[in-house]
Amino acid sequence: MGIVDIRLRETARYLEREALDGLIAVNFGLNSFLESHAVFVLSGVRPIGESAVVVDRTGGSTLIVTPAWDAERAQAFSRTDKTIGTDNLPQALASVLEERRIDSQKTVAVGLSAVGQGLVQRIEAVLGGKARANESFIRSLARIRAPEELAAAQKATAIAEAGYAHMLACAKPGMREFELAAELYCAMKHQGAEDNFLLMSASQHNLAVRAAGGRILDVGDIILSEITPCYQGQFVQICRTTVIGEPTPLMRGKYALLQRAMRAGQAAALPGASVREVTDRIDDCFRAAGYGDYCRPPYMRVRGHGLGITSDLPGDLTVESDGLLEEGMMFVMHPNQYLPETGYLMCGEPVVITPQGARALSLREAELDSVAA
């Protein structure tokens, strides 16, 4: 029995406890590394268009995908009892509810808040009014990564590291940012990446990281890279800083501060620890170095965040978060920070929570790298 089968069974138990007939999970083809994908969690499939999974109280399940011609591909991967292809999702949904004898007034919906209002209204018409929603259900259901998911995340991390190694081999003065980004994209695709979110930019003094543009790389530039590939539905992220030419002693010293903050966060990220506690331990390193006033936007955003498309828990790593860490959770930890002497620097790894703290999935943790000028 795979993890999707287990989660379908747990969904049926939830429906039984809540005296509901069925759960309807909806997606519109978005695969965001920052969000949970309810259809993927309950089917194992990443549809390319509007889609839904219907689960009834007995554990019976149906995947509905659009367009209709995607049904053959979806069926080959789906763990649901049945897979249907259609060009009219609400109409197919009505048929499935009737076939499974689900009272539309005794259903709960997940994912409607993230789809277009036109589709929401058509689905609500099928359900006879506004659906009861539980947007946290899937996030909680999938918050602990299964062994096969962690194996996929490990592979995704290897892809990210291989892409970055290729980028280091290619980067040189005179290239444009978008040319270097294309090298990185293609290298990861060659390694098996299904998807990738990439921010990569360079400056002599970065204020933040952004999408690659037409800027021409020059000696002394600091290249920032936020590399986020996906493999078998598991997104990971590594954050890297690269100097064109020899880094100054000042730059090396400041980057070592980010590395200490990263290690402090990893050590604090024990099962049962709060996200706030972990964030505080990271910030403590910057406060001790005299940068307490910089531990807030716009000098940084968050100290890490969840990774979709399975579950985005524990959410953003901030001092405002009350979330608790659990063994088996996976997310990215990144004490990325603007410092007045050097500009914005990046250091981050995908981590999994273990009894000893947050273990990085990367084989080579972030260093201040350089390429020849």
Short mmCIF file of C-alpha atoms in Angstrom, two decimals, residues 254 257-259 261-262 281-295 303 335-339:
data_model
loop_
_atom_site.label_atom_id
_atom_site.label_comp_id
_atom_site.label_asym_id
_atom_site.label_seq_id
_atom_site.Cartn_x
_atom_site.Cartn_y
_atom_site.Cartn_z
CA LYS A 254 29.81 38.02 6.47
CA LEU A 257 27.55 34.58 9.64
CA LEU A 258 24.79 33.17 7.43
CA GLN A 259 26.32 29.71 7.72
CA ALA A 261 22.71 31.06 11.49
CA MET A 262 21.85 28.10 9.29
CA ARG A 281 17.73 31.00 17.11
CA ILE A 282 18.55 32.06 13.55
CA ASP A 283 17.92 35.72 14.33
CA ASP A 284 20.03 35.47 17.50
CA CYS A 285 23.11 34.93 15.33
CA PHE A 286 22.48 38.19 13.48
CA ARG A 287 21.63 40.06 16.67
CA ALA A 288 24.88 38.90 18.28
CA ALA A 289 26.77 40.29 15.28
CA GLY A 290 25.05 43.68 15.59
CA TYR A 291 22.39 43.21 12.91
CA GLY A 292 19.30 42.96 15.10
CA ASP A 293 17.64 45.84 13.27
CA TYR A 294 17.99 43.93 10.01
CA CYS A 295 16.00 40.86 11.15
CA ARG A 303 13.78 32.23 7.45
CA PRO A 335 18.76 32.58 6.68
CA ASN A 336 19.01 34.81 3.60
CA GLN A 337 19.91 38.31 4.70
CA TYR A 338 20.71 41.83 3.54
CA LEU A 339 23.81 43.22 5.25
#
